[in-house]
Each structure stands twice: as structure tokens, then as C-alpha cells.
Amino acid sequence: MTLIGKTVHFSIDFLLISTCLAGIKRNTGLTVKTDKIANQTAKEYMTKYLNIGESLYDYSVATCGSSSYFVRK
């Protein structure tokens, strides 16, 4: 696999993990402790990373909610 292929693969994996963490946050209230990160820059990037997951989760829920293949119970 080429370097570009691996980069795309890992990027998608990281997005899926972020989306999964957003789902856990929405359904259980559990979230990642970002205050334990000592480096301010790393803390900001972690917050942005988690916010991307929240956005992807919202988009996925909205798309599934408007689809005829899903029903709310």
C-alpha cells in the first residue's frame, strides 16, 4: 500500500473513532477528559478532533432520520 493509501486509511479510521466517541458521549454522557492533557496545543487539537466526530455523528443521524430505510421507535 502506498503512503497516500495508508494516510487515507488512517484518516478514515481516526474519523470513525471520533464519531464513535461522539456517539458514546451522546448516549451515555461519558466523554474524554481533555483537562488532563498538559500541552495546550495538543488539548486544542484534541478538542477539534472530538468536535469533528460530533459533526459527523450529527450528520449521520440527520441523514438516517430523513431516509425511508430507518424508522424511529
GROMACS .gro file of C-alpha atoms in nm:
model
   73
    1MET     CA    1   0.000   0.000   0.000
    2THR     CA    2   0.136   0.340  -0.087
    3LEU     CA    3   0.199   0.620   0.156
    4ILE     CA    4  -0.107   0.809   0.031
    5GLY     CA    5  -0.322   0.498   0.069
    6LYS     CA    6  -0.208   0.445   0.426
    7THR     CA    7  -0.266   0.811   0.509
    8VAL     CA    8  -0.623   0.795   0.375
    9HIS     CA    9  -0.684   0.467   0.560
   10PHE     CA   10  -0.562   0.604   0.894
   11SER     CA   11  -0.754   0.929   0.844
   12ILE     CA   12  -1.078   0.740   0.794
   13ASP     CA   13  -1.002   0.520   1.096
   14PHE     CA   14  -0.944   0.828   1.313
   15LEU     CA   15  -1.272   0.981   1.191
   16LEU     CA   16  -1.459   0.661   1.277
   17ILE     CA   17  -1.307   0.656   1.625
   18SER     CA   18  -1.401   1.021   1.677
   19THR     CA   19  -1.757   0.952   1.561
   20CYS     CA   20  -1.779   0.653   1.794
   21LEU     CA   21  -1.664   0.869   2.086
   22ALA     CA   22  -1.931   1.126   1.994
   23GLY     CA   23  -2.196   0.853   1.998
   24ILE     CA   24  -2.078   0.736   2.340
   25LYS     CA   25  -2.095   1.094   2.464
   26ARG     CA   26  -2.449   1.145   2.332
   27ASN     CA   27  -2.586   0.814   2.459
   28THR     CA   28  -2.414   0.780   2.796
   29GLY     CA   29  -2.276   1.123   2.883
   30LEU     CA   30  -1.921   0.987   2.911
   31THR     CA   31  -1.656   1.198   2.742
   32VAL     CA   32  -1.279   1.220   2.710
   33LYS     CA   33  -1.101   1.424   2.980
   34THR     CA   34  -0.913   1.686   2.786
   35ASP     CA   35  -0.810   1.877   3.100
   36LYS     CA   36  -0.552   1.607   3.179
   37ILE     CA   37  -0.356   1.699   2.865
   38ALA     CA   38  -0.067   1.920   2.975
   39ASN     CA   39   0.023   2.066   2.636
   40GLN     CA   40  -0.219   2.347   2.541
   41THR     CA   41  -0.172   2.292   2.166
   42ALA     CA   42  -0.243   1.919   2.198
   43LYS     CA   43  -0.553   1.999   2.405
   44GLU     CA   44  -0.683   2.233   2.133
   45TYR     CA   45  -0.625   1.973   1.861
   46MET     CA   46  -0.795   1.704   2.070
   47THR     CA   47  -1.096   1.931   2.118
   48LYS     CA   48  -1.111   1.998   1.743
   49TYR     CA   49  -1.080   1.623   1.676
   50LEU     CA   50  -1.370   1.546   1.908
   51ASN     CA   51  -1.580   1.827   1.755
   52ILE     CA   52  -1.529   1.675   1.409
   53GLY     CA   53  -1.669   1.349   1.547
   54GLU     CA   54  -1.969   1.535   1.687
   55SER     CA   55  -2.034   1.692   1.347
   56LEU     CA   56  -2.007   1.358   1.168
   57TYR     CA   57  -2.239   1.199   1.422
   58ASP     CA   58  -2.498   1.477   1.379
   59TYR     CA   59  -2.478   1.447   1.001
   60SER     CA   60  -2.518   1.068   1.015
   61VAL     CA   61  -2.819   1.087   1.245
   62ALA     CA   62  -2.984   1.354   1.029
   63THR     CA   63  -2.922   1.153   0.712
   64CYS     CA   64  -3.058   0.833   0.862
   65GLY     CA   65  -3.355   1.020   1.012
   66SER     CA   66  -3.460   1.153   0.674
   67SER     CA   67  -3.412   0.820   0.497
   68SER     CA   68  -3.701   0.585   0.429
   69TYR     CA   69  -3.485   0.290   0.532
   70PHE     CA   70  -3.488   0.386   0.900
   71VAL     CA   71  -3.777   0.432   1.144
   72ARG     CA   72  -3.783   0.581   1.497
   73LYS     CA   73  -3.930   0.372   1.776
   0.00000   0.00000   0.00000
